[in-house]
Coordinates of C-alpha atoms in Angstrom, one line a residue:
P20 CA -30.1 -41.5 -31.3
R21 CA -28.0 -39.5 -29.2
P22 CA -24.1 -39.8 -29.6
P23 CA -22.6 -41.9 -26.9
T24 CA -21.5 -40.0 -24.0
E25 CA -17.8 -41.6 -24.2
C26 CA -15.9 -42.7 -27.2
P27 CA -16.2 -46.5 -27.4
L28 CA -12.6 -46.9 -28.6
S29 CA -11.5 -45.1 -25.3
H30 CA -13.4 -47.3 -23.1
C31 CA -12.2 -50.2 -24.9
M32 CA -8.4 -49.2 -24.7
R33 CA -9.0 -48.6 -21.0
V34 CA -10.3 -52.1 -20.3
L35 CA -7.2 -53.5 -22.1
A36 CA -4.9 -51.3 -20.4
R37 CA -5.8 -52.5 -17.0
R38 CA -3.2 -54.8 -16.2
V39 CA -5.3 -57.3 -14.4
D40 CA -8.2 -57.1 -17.0
G41 CA -6.1 -57.9 -19.9
Y42 CA -4.6 -61.0 -18.1
V43 CA -8.1 -62.0 -17.2
I44 CA -9.3 -61.9 -20.7
W45 CA -6.2 -63.5 -22.0
Y46 CA -6.4 -66.5 -19.3
L47 CA -10.3 -67.1 -20.1
R48 CA -9.6 -67.3 -24.0
E49 CA -9.5 -71.0 -24.0
G50 CA -12.4 -71.5 -21.7
E51 CA -13.7 -71.2 -17.9
R52 CA -11.3 -70.8 -15.3
C53 CA -12.1 -70.8 -11.6
F54 CA -10.8 -67.8 -9.2
T55 CA -7.7 -69.5 -7.9
E56 CA -6.4 -70.6 -11.1
L57 CA -6.8 -67.0 -12.4
Q58 CA -5.3 -65.6 -9.4
L59 CA -2.2 -68.3 -10.0
D60 CA -2.0 -67.3 -13.7
I61 CA -1.7 -63.7 -13.2
G62 CA 0.4 -63.9 -10.1
K63 CA 1.3 -60.7 -7.8
V64 CA -2.6 -59.8 -7.6
S65 CA -4.5 -59.7 -4.3
A66 CA -7.9 -61.6 -3.7
K67 CA -9.2 -58.2 -3.1
T68 CA -8.0 -56.6 -6.3
L69 CA -8.8 -59.7 -8.4
T70 CA -12.5 -59.8 -7.0
N71 CA -12.9 -56.1 -7.8
R72 CA -11.5 -56.4 -11.5
L73 CA -13.9 -59.6 -12.0
R74 CA -17.0 -57.8 -10.7
K75 CA -16.4 -54.9 -12.9
L76 CA -15.6 -57.1 -16.1
E77 CA -19.1 -58.8 -15.1
R78 CA -20.6 -55.4 -14.9
E79 CA -19.4 -54.7 -18.3
G80 CA -20.8 -57.6 -19.9
I81 CA -17.1 -58.9 -20.5
I82 CA -17.3 -62.1 -18.4
V83 CA -19.9 -64.3 -16.7
R84 CA -19.7 -65.8 -13.2
S85 CA -21.0 -69.2 -12.5
T86 CA -21.2 -71.3 -9.4
K87 CA -20.5 -74.9 -9.5
P88 CA -22.4 -77.2 -6.8
T89 CA -19.2 -78.8 -5.2
S90 CA -18.3 -78.7 -1.7
P91 CA -17.3 -75.9 -1.0
P92 CA -19.0 -74.2 -4.1
T93 CA -16.7 -73.1 -7.0
V94 CA -17.0 -70.1 -8.8
W95 CA -15.9 -70.3 -12.2
Y96 CA -15.6 -67.2 -15.1
G97 CA -15.7 -67.4 -18.6
L98 CA -16.0 -64.7 -21.5
T99 CA -19.2 -63.5 -22.8
A100 CA -19.6 -63.2 -26.5
V101 CA -18.3 -59.5 -26.2
G102 CA -15.7 -60.8 -24.2
R103 CA -14.6 -63.1 -26.9
E104 CA -14.5 -60.3 -29.5
L105 CA -12.3 -58.3 -27.2
C106 CA -10.2 -61.3 -26.7
A107 CA -9.8 -61.5 -30.4
A108 CA -8.8 -58.0 -30.4
L109 CA -6.3 -58.3 -27.9
V110 CA -4.8 -61.3 -29.8
N111 CA -4.5 -58.9 -32.9
V112 CA -2.7 -56.4 -30.6
I113 CA -0.5 -59.1 -29.3
D114 CA 0.5 -60.1 -32.7
V115 CA 1.2 -56.6 -33.9
A116 CA 3.2 -55.8 -30.7
Q117 CA 5.4 -58.8 -31.6
R118 CA 6.0 -57.6 -34.9
L119 CA 6.9 -54.1 -33.7
K120 CA 9.5 -55.8 -31.2
H121 CA 11.2 -57.3 -33.9
T122 CA 11.7 -54.3 -36.3

């Protein structure tokens, strides 16, 4: 097989480095959240920016979007299997960062 055109580590680090993306992954770690909850959790992010980041994460296979048949319909987001793996890596990075902070 041909080698990847981009280093997988670079791609993963770029996802985690994006402020909004990291927070979305973090806040979805315990289960699905609706758009409004995510926007309140993250704070200081416009609806447009959050929408764009959520769409990008969905295209990358990190999150999944679903619509609940409420009135009006509610959009919910959750982590895919790959998203959960990425979240576990994020938790490990945070643990190491906390230890480095106290050294």
